[in-house]
Amino acid sequence: MEIFEGRKLVIATKHHKESVIAPILEANLKVKCFVPHDFDTDTLGTFTGEIERKNDALSTARQKCLLAMEQSNCDLGIASEGSFGPHPTIFIAHADDEFLIFIDKKYNLEIIVRELSLDTNFNAATINSFQNLVDLVKNVGFPEHAVILKSTAPNDNLVVKGIQSWELLEKSFHKLTTNNSQVAVETDMRALFNPTRMKVIEKATEKLVEKIKSLCPECKTPGFGVVNSKSGLPCEWCGLPTNSTKSHVYQCQSCNFEQEKMFPNDKKTEDPMYCDRCNP
């Protein structure tokens, strides 16, 4: 796009997210991506809890992006932040909830996307034998996906991160169980140690590019996106409104122009199994 072409764009990361973000942005927006030197995103919070994240994921991503832009004296930046835990609606499943924020100070733009994915190996447990540890790490894609071991002994803060070899796994396990019978193990969710998460960030970047390319019909500002959803998709049998999405409302962040787009999921009726009347 012309307003971004040739401009430098800073990627606020210390965990190699540029490996999936930069190629997509450079190919689609013609920007020149770079990573700030010695930029420590851990100061805003760590997955292992040594530094508590004080704000929600989106606020943290925004803060991270603005800090990188200020540090590198760049008016165009991008940052991501993820959270892991139970899916908000499918409670028995874990989810990767990624926010990606794109900020352009020159044109006063802030474009945000969210990718909520069931595709994650997020897991954690307390184990008491090396065989139990082996069984768990095999299920989370080790050694391609790293794991973290923590001592469970009182007042022992020993943590071994980024374990990606069987040798280091066994050595760390025996070291942590010297004075204690149990060890806490969890997947290392830092992007450079978790290829599954990296793919979700890549998918979020593709979604971001689509939103950036979506121009306001009135003023042509990038980022014309969904700000609200309306339910009421009619039941295929009885015709009464269901709770399923009937339309999306788009809004421009520059001129506030709004547009409602009907049937965003290419469905004009809903399956009766989701109707409160036909399937009470």
PDB file of C-alpha atoms in Angstrom:
ATOM      1  CA  MET A   1       0.000   0.000   0.000  1.00  0.00           C
ATOM      2  CA  GLU A   2       1.308   3.414  -0.933  1.00  0.00           C
ATOM      3  CA  ILE A   3       1.190   5.066   2.506  1.00  0.00           C
ATOM      4  CA  PHE A   4       3.408   2.321   3.968  1.00  0.00           C
ATOM      5  CA  GLU A   5       5.679   1.550   1.019  1.00  0.00           C
ATOM      6  CA  GLY A   6       9.381   2.013   1.761  1.00  0.00           C
ATOM      7  CA  ARG A   7       8.862   2.955   5.416  1.00  0.00           C
ATOM      8  CA  LYS A   8      10.702   1.272   8.296  1.00  0.00           C
ATOM      9  CA  LEU A   9       8.579  -0.808  10.653  1.00  0.00           C
ATOM     10  CA  VAL A  10       9.818  -1.955  14.055  1.00  0.00           C
ATOM     11  CA  ILE A  11       8.754  -5.370  15.342  1.00  0.00           C
ATOM     12  CA  ALA A  12       8.665  -5.323  19.147  1.00  0.00           C
ATOM     13  CA  THR A  13      10.005  -8.768  20.044  1.00  0.00           C
ATOM     14  CA  LYS A  14      12.901 -10.602  21.653  1.00  0.00           C
ATOM     15  CA  HIS A  15      11.554 -14.060  20.808  1.00  0.00           C
ATOM     16  CA  HIS A  16      12.129 -14.156  17.019  1.00  0.00           C
ATOM     17  CA  LYS A  17       8.537 -13.406  16.030  1.00  0.00           C
ATOM     18  CA  GLU A  18       9.952 -11.426  13.119  1.00  0.00           C
ATOM     19  CA  SER A  19      10.585 -14.768  11.384  1.00  0.00           C
ATOM     20  CA  VAL A  20       6.842 -15.076  10.606  1.00  0.00           C
ATOM     21  CA  ILE A  21       5.703 -11.444  10.860  1.00  0.00           C
ATOM     22  CA  ALA A  22       8.290  -9.687   8.677  1.00  0.00           C
ATOM     23  CA  PRO A  23       7.873 -11.725   5.445  1.00  0.00           C
ATOM     24  CA  ILE A  24       4.104 -11.173   5.408  1.00  0.00           C
ATOM     25  CA  LEU A  25       4.292  -7.432   6.093  1.00  0.00           C
ATOM     26  CA  GLU A  26       7.141  -6.821   3.681  1.00  0.00           C
ATOM     27  CA  ALA A  27       5.406  -8.708   0.879  1.00  0.00           C
ATOM     28  CA  ASN A  28       2.010  -7.043   1.357  1.00  0.00           C
ATOM     29  CA  LEU A  29       2.792  -3.537   2.655  1.00  0.00           C
ATOM     30  CA  LYS A  30       6.279  -3.078   1.096  1.00  0.00           C
ATOM     31  CA  VAL A  31       7.679  -1.965   4.459  1.00  0.00           C
ATOM     32  CA  LYS A  32      11.222  -2.584   5.730  1.00  0.00           C
ATOM     33  CA  CYS A  33      10.988  -4.522   8.979  1.00  0.00           C
ATOM     34  CA  PHE A  34      13.604  -4.568  11.723  1.00  0.00           C
ATOM     35  CA  VAL A  35      13.914  -5.625  15.369  1.00  0.00           C
ATOM     36  CA  PRO A  36      15.193  -3.123  17.971  1.00  0.00           C
ATOM     37  CA  HIS A  37      18.584  -3.883  19.497  1.00  0.00           C
ATOM     38  CA  ASP A  38      18.519  -5.212  23.090  1.00  0.00           C
ATOM     39  CA  PHE A  39      14.755  -4.740  23.407  1.00  0.00           C
ATOM     40  CA  ASP A  40      13.617  -6.679  26.504  1.00  0.00           C
ATOM     41  CA  THR A  41       9.908  -7.501  26.382  1.00  0.00           C
ATOM     42  CA  ASP A  42      10.251  -9.532  29.600  1.00  0.00           C
ATOM     43  CA  THR A  43      10.113  -6.304  31.599  1.00  0.00           C
ATOM     44  CA  LEU A  44       6.357  -6.264  30.856  1.00  0.00           C
ATOM     45  CA  GLY A  45       5.816  -9.789  32.169  1.00  0.00           C
ATOM     46  CA  THR A  46       7.022 -13.358  31.741  1.00  0.00           C
ATOM     47  CA  PHE A  47       5.108 -16.581  31.119  1.00  0.00           C
ATOM     48  CA  THR A  48       6.889 -18.269  34.013  1.00  0.00           C
ATOM     49  CA  GLY A  49       5.806 -15.624  36.514  1.00  0.00           C
ATOM     50  CA  GLU A  50       9.124 -14.115  37.632  1.00  0.00           C
ATOM     51  CA  ILE A  51       7.758 -10.785  36.405  1.00  0.00           C
ATOM     52  CA  GLU A  52       3.991 -10.450  36.648  1.00  0.00           C
ATOM     53  CA  ARG A  53       2.143  -8.982  33.680  1.00  0.00           C
ATOM     54  CA  LYS A  54       0.326  -6.000  35.161  1.00  0.00           C
ATOM     55  CA  ASN A  55      -2.089  -5.324  32.291  1.00  0.00           C
ATOM     56  CA  ASP A  56      -4.279  -7.377  29.963  1.00  0.00           C
ATOM     57  CA  ALA A  57      -2.810  -8.830  26.763  1.00  0.00           C
ATOM     58  CA  LEU A  58      -3.950  -6.029  24.441  1.00  0.00           C
ATOM     59  CA  SER A  59      -2.742  -3.237  26.738  1.00  0.00           C
ATOM     60  CA  THR A  60       0.594  -5.019  27.108  1.00  0.00           C
ATOM     61  CA  ALA A  61       0.939  -5.405  23.331  1.00  0.00           C
ATOM     62  CA  ARG A  62       0.220  -1.687  22.881  1.00  0.00           C
ATOM     63  CA  GLN A  63       2.751  -0.721  25.549  1.00  0.00           C
ATOM     64  CA  LYS A  64       5.333  -3.048  24.030  1.00  0.00           C
ATOM     65  CA  CYS A  65       4.797  -1.565  20.564  1.00  0.00           C
ATOM     66  CA  LEU A  66       5.030   2.046  21.731  1.00  0.00           C
ATOM     67  CA  LEU A  67       8.188   1.348  23.752  1.00  0.00           C
ATOM     68  CA  ALA A  68       9.888  -0.224  20.730  1.00  0.00           C
ATOM     69  CA  MET A  69       8.829   2.673  18.499  1.00  0.00           C
ATOM     70  CA  GLU A  70      10.187   5.196  20.988  1.00  0.00           C
ATOM     71  CA  GLN A  71      13.442   3.303  21.535  1.00  0.00           C
ATOM     72  CA  SER A  72      14.103   2.989  17.801  1.00  0.00           C
ATOM     73  CA  ASN A  73      12.716   6.425  16.832  1.00  0.00           C
ATOM     74  CA  CYS A  74      10.305   4.786  14.381  1.00  0.00           C
ATOM     75  CA  ASP A  75       6.746   5.947  13.624  1.00  0.00           C
ATOM     76  CA  LEU A  76       5.516   2.529  12.458  1.00  0.00           C
ATOM     77  CA  GLY A  77       5.430  -0.537  14.689  1.00  0.00           C
ATOM     78  CA  ILE A  78       3.860  -3.891  15.467  1.00  0.00           C
ATOM     79  CA  ALA A  79       3.686  -6.094  18.558  1.00  0.00           C
ATOM     80  CA  SER A  80       1.907  -9.239  19.694  1.00  0.00           C
ATOM     81  CA  GLU A  81       0.923 -10.632  23.061  1.00  0.00           C
ATOM     82  CA  GLY A  82      -0.544 -14.013  23.876  1.00  0.00           C
ATOM     83  CA  SER A  83      -2.401 -15.643  26.751  1.00  0.00           C
ATOM     84  CA  PHE A  84      -2.982 -19.340  27.368  1.00  0.00           C
ATOM     85  CA  GLY A  85      -5.619 -21.209  29.304  1.00  0.00           C
ATOM     86  CA  PRO A  86      -9.139 -22.650  28.987  1.00  0.00           C
ATOM     87  CA  HIS A  87     -11.040 -21.693  25.838  1.00  0.00           C
ATOM     88  CA  PRO A  88     -13.725 -19.100  26.741  1.00  0.00           C
ATOM     89  CA  THR A  89     -16.556 -21.243  25.354  1.00  0.00           C
ATOM     90  CA  ILE A  90     -15.063 -24.740  24.979  1.00  0.00           C
ATOM     91  CA  PHE A  91     -14.046 -25.137  28.611  1.00  0.00           C
ATOM     92  CA  ILE A  92     -12.486 -28.597  28.282  1.00  0.00           C
ATOM     93  CA  ALA A  93      -9.971 -27.336  25.718  1.00  0.00           C
ATOM     94  CA  HIS A  94      -6.922 -25.106  25.983  1.00  0.00           C
ATOM     95  CA  ALA A  95      -6.581 -22.071  23.732  1.00  0.00           C
ATOM     96  CA  ASP A  96      -3.954 -19.649  22.461  1.00  0.00           C
ATOM     97  CA  ASP A  97      -5.388 -16.120  22.543  1.00  0.00           C
ATOM     98  CA  GLU A  98      -3.149 -13.822  20.478  1.00  0.00           C
ATOM     99  CA  PHE A  99      -3.488 -10.063  20.009  1.00  0.00           C
ATOM    100  CA  LEU A 100      -1.571  -8.256  17.283  1.00  0.00           C
ATOM    101  CA  ILE A 101      -1.413  -4.472  17.179  1.00  0.00           C
ATOM    102  CA  PHE A 102      -0.187  -2.247  14.342  1.00  0.00           C
ATOM    103  CA  ILE A 103       0.494   1.416  15.150  1.00  0.00           C
ATOM    104  CA  ASP A 104       1.199   4.212  12.678  1.00  0.00           C
ATOM    105  CA  LYS A 105       1.925   7.532  14.391  1.00  0.00           C
ATOM    106  CA  LYS A 106       2.314   9.369  11.098  1.00  0.00           C
ATOM    107  CA  TYR A 107      -1.278   8.698  10.043  1.00  0.00           C
ATOM    108  CA  ASN A 108      -2.699   8.196  13.560  1.00  0.00           C
ATOM    109  CA  LEU A 109      -3.704   4.569  12.997  1.00  0.00           C
ATOM    110  CA  GLU A 110      -4.084   1.715  15.467  1.00  0.00           C
ATOM    111  CA  ILE A 111      -5.221  -1.545  13.894  1.00  0.00           C
ATOM    112  CA  ILE A 112      -5.837  -4.603  16.080  1.00  0.00           C
ATOM    113  CA  VAL A 113      -6.646  -8.233  15.376  1.00  0.00           C
ATOM    114  CA  ARG A 114      -7.273 -11.188  17.652  1.00  0.00           C
ATOM    115  CA  GLU A 115      -6.666 -14.839  16.861  1.00  0.00           C
ATOM    116  CA  LEU A 116      -8.250 -17.280  19.305  1.00  0.00           C
ATOM    117  CA  SER A 117      -6.948 -20.718  18.425  1.00  0.00           C
ATOM    118  CA  LEU A 118      -7.485 -24.231  19.724  1.00  0.00           C
ATOM    119  CA  ASP A 119      -4.218 -25.155  18.053  1.00  0.00           C
ATOM    120  CA  THR A 120      -1.926 -25.112  21.084  1.00  0.00           C
ATOM    121  CA  ASN A 121       0.157 -27.571  23.088  1.00  0.00           C
ATOM    122  CA  PHE A 122      -0.189 -25.528  26.298  1.00  0.00           C
ATOM    123  CA  ASN A 123       0.078 -27.866  29.273  1.00  0.00           C
ATOM    124  CA  ALA A 124       1.394 -28.002  32.824  1.00  0.00           C
ATOM    125  CA  ALA A 125       1.630 -30.626  35.542  1.00  0.00           C
ATOM    126  CA  THR A 126       3.481 -31.697  38.666  1.00  0.00           C
ATOM    127  CA  ILE A 127       5.270 -35.017  38.244  1.00  0.00           C
ATOM    128  CA  ASN A 128       7.166 -37.346  40.582  1.00  0.00           C
ATOM    129  CA  SER A 129       9.099 -39.617  38.214  1.00  0.00           C
ATOM    130  CA  PHE A 130      11.206 -39.233  35.122  1.00  0.00           C
ATOM    131  CA  GLN A 131       8.979 -41.684  33.239  1.00  0.00           C
ATOM    132  CA  ASN A 132       5.945 -39.483  33.952  1.00  0.00           C
ATOM    133  CA  LEU A 133       7.945 -36.541  32.646  1.00  0.00           C
ATOM    134  CA  VAL A 134       8.845 -38.441  29.480  1.00  0.00           C
ATOM    135  CA  ASP A 135       5.186 -39.340  28.867  1.00  0.00           C
ATOM    136  CA  LEU A 136       4.082 -35.729  29.300  1.00  0.00           C
ATOM    137  CA  VAL A 137       6.711 -34.118  27.077  1.00  0.00           C
ATOM    138  CA  LYS A 138       6.058 -36.612  24.281  1.00  0.00           C
ATOM    139  CA  ASN A 139       2.437 -35.451  24.253  1.00  0.00           C
ATOM    140  CA  VAL A 140       3.407 -31.777  23.797  1.00  0.00           C
ATOM    141  CA  GLY A 141       5.750 -32.253  20.849  1.00  0.00           C
ATOM    142  CA  PHE A 142       9.101 -32.374  22.642  1.00  0.00           C
ATOM    143  CA  PRO A 143      11.893 -31.772  21.695  1.00  0.00           C
ATOM    144  CA  GLU A 144      10.721 -29.542  18.805  1.00  0.00           C
ATOM    145  CA  HIS A 145       8.611 -27.765  21.410  1.00  0.00           C
ATOM    146  CA  ALA A 146      10.592 -26.799  24.512  1.00  0.00           C
ATOM    147  CA  VAL A 147       9.514 -27.326  28.099  1.00  0.00           C
ATOM    148  CA  ILE A 148      10.260 -25.638  31.416  1.00  0.00           C
ATOM    149  CA  LEU A 149      11.026 -27.378  34.702  1.00  0.00           C
ATOM    150  CA  LYS A 150      10.563 -25.748  38.101  1.00  0.00           C
ATOM    151  CA  SER A 151      11.385 -26.833  41.622  1.00  0.00           C
ATOM    152  CA  THR A 152       8.404 -27.310  43.929  1.00  0.00           C
ATOM    153  CA  ALA A 153      10.521 -27.178  47.096  1.00  0.00           C
ATOM    154  CA  PRO A 154       9.668 -24.312  49.495  1.00  0.00           C
ATOM    155  CA  ASN A 155      11.752 -21.175  48.940  1.00  0.00           C
ATOM    156  CA  ASP A 156      13.441 -22.744  45.912  1.00  0.00           C
ATOM    157  CA  ASN A 157      13.069 -20.546  42.821  1.00  0.00           C
ATOM    158  CA  LEU A 158      15.170 -22.707  40.523  1.00  0.00           C
ATOM    159  CA  VAL A 159      13.784 -22.755  36.964  1.00  0.00           C
ATOM    160  CA  VAL A 160      15.228 -24.305  33.814  1.00  0.00           C
ATOM    161  CA  LYS A 161      13.740 -22.821  30.628  1.00  0.00           C
ATOM    162  CA  GLY A 162      14.027 -23.665  26.951  1.00  0.00           C
ATOM    163  CA  ILE A 163      14.747 -27.387  27.387  1.00  0.00           C
ATOM    164  CA  GLN A 164      14.925 -28.962  23.916  1.00  0.00           C
ATOM    165  CA  SER A 165      17.088 -32.056  24.355  1.00  0.00           C
ATOM    166  CA  TRP A 166      16.588 -35.348  26.195  1.00  0.00           C
ATOM    167  CA  GLU A 167      19.983 -34.971  27.813  1.00  0.00           C
ATOM    168  CA  LEU A 168      19.182 -31.569  29.308  1.00  0.00           C
ATOM    169  CA  LEU A 169      15.701 -32.754  30.309  1.00  0.00           C
ATOM    170  CA  GLU A 170      17.050 -35.668  32.352  1.00  0.00           C
ATOM    171  CA  LYS A 171      19.890 -33.640  33.824  1.00  0.00           C
ATOM    172  CA  SER A 172      17.529 -30.845  34.884  1.00  0.00           C
ATOM    173  CA  PHE A 173      14.991 -33.278  36.341  1.00  0.00           C
ATOM    174  CA  HIS A 174      17.560 -34.968  38.580  1.00  0.00           C
ATOM    175  CA  LYS A 175      18.994 -31.624  39.630  1.00  0.00           C
ATOM    176  CA  LEU A 176      15.569 -30.321  40.663  1.00  0.00           C
ATOM    177  CA  THR A 177      14.619 -33.516  42.537  1.00  0.00           C
ATOM    178  CA  THR A 178      17.750 -33.647  44.690  1.00  0.00           C
ATOM    179  CA  ASN A 179      15.878 -32.385  47.760  1.00  0.00           C
ATOM    180  CA  ASN A 180      12.303 -32.792  46.591  1.00  0.00           C
ATOM    181  CA  SER A 181      10.274 -35.621  45.076  1.00  0.00           C
ATOM    182  CA  GLN A 182       8.207 -33.527  42.682  1.00  0.00           C
ATOM    183  CA  VAL A 183       8.929 -31.193  39.776  1.00  0.00           C
ATOM    184  CA  ALA A 184       6.600 -28.774  37.989  1.00  0.00           C
ATOM    185  CA  VAL A 185       6.735 -29.055  34.208  1.00  0.00           C
ATOM    186  CA  GLU A 186       5.102 -26.773  31.661  1.00  0.00           C
ATOM    187  CA  THR A 187       5.335 -26.073  27.975  1.00  0.00           C
ATOM    188  CA  ASP A 188       7.610 -23.171  27.079  1.00  0.00           C
ATOM    189  CA  MET A 189       5.166 -20.791  25.402  1.00  0.00           C
ATOM    190  CA  ARG A 190       7.761 -18.265  24.256  1.00  0.00           C
ATOM    191  CA  ALA A 191       7.369 -18.070  20.481  1.00  0.00           C
ATOM    192  CA  LEU A 192      10.908 -19.101  19.537  1.00  0.00           C
ATOM    193  CA  PHE A 193      10.522 -22.291  21.597  1.00  0.00           C
ATOM    194  CA  ASN A 194       7.000 -23.130  20.436  1.00  0.00           C
ATOM    195  CA  PRO A 195       6.452 -23.706  16.679  1.00  0.00           C
ATOM    196  CA  THR A 196       2.714 -24.240  17.200  1.00  0.00           C
ATOM    197  CA  ARG A 197       2.339 -20.804  18.753  1.00  0.00           C
ATOM    198  CA  MET A 198       4.482 -19.295  16.012  1.00  0.00           C
ATOM    199  CA  LYS A 199       2.008 -20.600  13.423  1.00  0.00           C
ATOM    200  CA  VAL A 200      -0.864 -18.912  15.286  1.00  0.00           C
ATOM    201  CA  ILE A 201       1.081 -15.613  15.256  1.00  0.00           C
ATOM    202  CA  GLU A 202       1.626 -16.102  11.525  1.00  0.00           C
ATOM    203  CA  LYS A 203      -2.117 -16.610  11.019  1.00  0.00           C
ATOM    204  CA  ALA A 204      -2.841 -13.483  13.082  1.00  0.00           C
ATOM    205  CA  THR A 205      -0.409 -11.498  10.903  1.00  0.00           C
ATOM    206  CA  GLU A 206      -2.231 -12.622   7.762  1.00  0.00           C
ATOM    207  CA  LYS A 207      -5.508 -11.523   9.358  1.00  0.00           C
ATOM    208  CA  LEU A 208      -3.929  -8.166  10.252  1.00  0.00           C
ATOM    209  CA  VAL A 209      -2.810  -7.566   6.671  1.00  0.00           C
ATOM    210  CA  GLU A 210      -6.360  -8.271   5.439  1.00  0.00           C
ATOM    211  CA  LYS A 211      -7.711  -5.709   7.894  1.00  0.00           C
ATOM    212  CA  ILE A 212      -5.076  -3.109   6.968  1.00  0.00           C
ATOM    213  CA  LYS A 213      -5.990  -3.557   3.303  1.00  0.00           C
ATOM    214  CA  SER A 214      -9.677  -3.069   4.119  1.00  0.00           C
ATOM    215  CA  LEU A 215     -10.267   0.602   3.261  1.00  0.00           C
ATOM    216  CA  CYS A 216     -13.099   2.810   4.481  1.00  0.00           C
ATOM    217  CA  PRO A 217     -15.594   3.283   1.615  1.00  0.00           C
ATOM    218  CA  GLU A 218     -15.851   6.991   2.503  1.00  0.00           C
ATOM    219  CA  CYS A 219     -12.337   8.245   3.331  1.00  0.00           C
ATOM    220  CA  LYS A 220     -10.147   5.286   2.215  1.00  0.00           C
ATOM    221  CA  THR A 221      -8.432   4.981   5.617  1.00  0.00           C
ATOM    222  CA  PRO A 222      -6.923   1.490   6.199  1.00  0.00           C
ATOM    223  CA  GLY A 223      -8.292  -0.757   8.923  1.00  0.00           C
ATOM    224  CA  PHE A 224     -12.001  -0.637   8.142  1.00  0.00           C
ATOM    225  CA  GLY A 225     -13.000  -3.485  10.448  1.00  0.00           C
ATOM    226  CA  VAL A 226     -15.674  -5.152  12.525  1.00  0.00           C
ATOM    227  CA  VAL A 227     -16.590  -3.333  15.734  1.00  0.00           C
ATOM    228  CA  ASN A 228     -19.808  -5.174  16.574  1.00  0.00           C
ATOM    229  CA  SER A 229     -21.788  -8.310  15.735  1.00  0.00           C
ATOM    230  CA  LYS A 230     -25.560  -8.648  15.651  1.00  0.00           C
ATOM    231  CA  SER A 231     -27.335 -11.917  16.373  1.00  0.00           C
ATOM    232  CA  GLY A 232     -30.687 -13.015  14.969  1.00  0.00           C
ATOM    233  CA  LEU A 233     -29.879 -15.433  12.145  1.00  0.00           C
ATOM    234  CA  PRO A 234     -33.292 -17.066  11.461  1.00  0.00           C
ATOM    235  CA  CYS A 235     -33.893 -20.749  12.124  1.00  0.00           C
ATOM    236  CA  GLU A 236     -34.133 -22.881   8.978  1.00  0.00           C
ATOM    237  CA  TRP A 237     -37.322 -24.553  10.254  1.00  0.00           C
ATOM    238  CA  CYS A 238     -39.382 -22.025  12.181  1.00  0.00           C
ATOM    239  CA  GLY A 239     -37.874 -18.761  10.950  1.00  0.00           C
ATOM    240  CA  LEU A 240     -37.490 -17.295  14.446  1.00  0.00           C
ATOM    241  CA  PRO A 241     -34.244 -15.470  15.286  1.00  0.00           C
ATOM    242  CA  THR A 242     -31.457 -17.486  16.911  1.00  0.00           C
ATOM    243  CA  ASN A 243     -28.412 -16.339  18.851  1.00  0.00           C
ATOM    244  CA  SER A 244     -26.171 -16.923  15.829  1.00  0.00           C
ATOM    245  CA  THR A 245     -24.586 -13.982  14.017  1.00  0.00           C
ATOM    246  CA  LYS A 246     -26.745 -12.311  11.399  1.00  0.00           C
ATOM    247  CA  SER A 247     -24.526  -9.326  10.576  1.00  0.00           C
ATOM    248  CA  HIS A 248     -21.266  -7.535  11.294  1.00  0.00           C
ATOM    249  CA  VAL A 249     -20.967  -3.786  11.809  1.00  0.00           C
ATOM    250  CA  TYR A 250     -17.853  -2.181  10.333  1.00  0.00           C
ATOM    251  CA  GLN A 251     -16.553   1.224  11.403  1.00  0.00           C
ATOM    252  CA  CYS A 252     -13.807   3.587  10.265  1.00  0.00           C
ATOM    253  CA  GLN A 253     -11.549   4.818  13.074  1.00  0.00           C
ATOM    254  CA  SER A 254     -10.886   8.033  11.163  1.00  0.00           C
ATOM    255  CA  CYS A 255     -14.250   9.349   9.944  1.00  0.00           C
ATOM    256  CA  ASN A 256     -16.498   6.973  11.995  1.00  0.00           C
ATOM    257  CA  PHE A 257     -18.401   5.839   8.903  1.00  0.00           C
ATOM    258  CA  GLU A 258     -20.367   2.652   9.665  1.00  0.00           C
ATOM    259  CA  GLN A 259     -21.564  -0.134   7.410  1.00  0.00           C
ATOM    260  CA  GLU A 260     -23.549  -3.261   8.250  1.00  0.00           C
ATOM    261  CA  LYS A 261     -22.741  -6.400   6.281  1.00  0.00           C
ATOM    262  CA  MET A 262     -25.347  -9.147   6.401  1.00  0.00           C
ATOM    263  CA  PHE A 263     -24.683 -12.891   6.687  1.00  0.00           C
ATOM    264  CA  PRO A 264     -20.900 -12.706   7.234  1.00  0.00           C
ATOM    265  CA  ASN A 265     -20.578 -16.489   7.522  1.00  0.00           C
ATOM    266  CA  ASP A 266     -22.297 -17.075   4.157  1.00  0.00           C
ATOM    267  CA  LYS A 267     -25.336 -18.461   5.953  1.00  0.00           C
ATOM    268  CA  LYS A 268     -28.842 -17.015   5.672  1.00  0.00           C
ATOM    269  CA  THR A 269     -30.459 -19.541   8.025  1.00  0.00           C
ATOM    270  CA  GLU A 270     -29.284 -21.483  11.066  1.00  0.00           C
ATOM    271  CA  ASP A 271     -29.415 -25.202  11.777  1.00  0.00           C
ATOM    272  CA  PRO A 272     -32.477 -25.962  13.975  1.00  0.00           C
ATOM    273  CA  MET A 273     -30.205 -27.590  16.577  1.00  0.00           C
ATOM    274  CA  TYR A 274     -29.153 -24.046  17.577  1.00  0.00           C
ATOM    275  CA  CYS A 275     -32.756 -22.766  17.824  1.00  0.00           C
ATOM    276  CA  ASP A 276     -34.235 -22.325  21.300  1.00  0.00           C
ATOM    277  CA  ARG A 277     -37.710 -23.162  19.958  1.00  0.00           C
ATOM    278  CA  CYS A 278     -36.925 -26.168  17.756  1.00  0.00           C
ATOM    279  CA  ASN A 279     -34.311 -27.569  20.136  1.00  0.00           C
ATOM    280  CA  PRO A 280     -35.218 -26.231  23.597  1.00  0.00           C
TER     281      PRO A 280
END
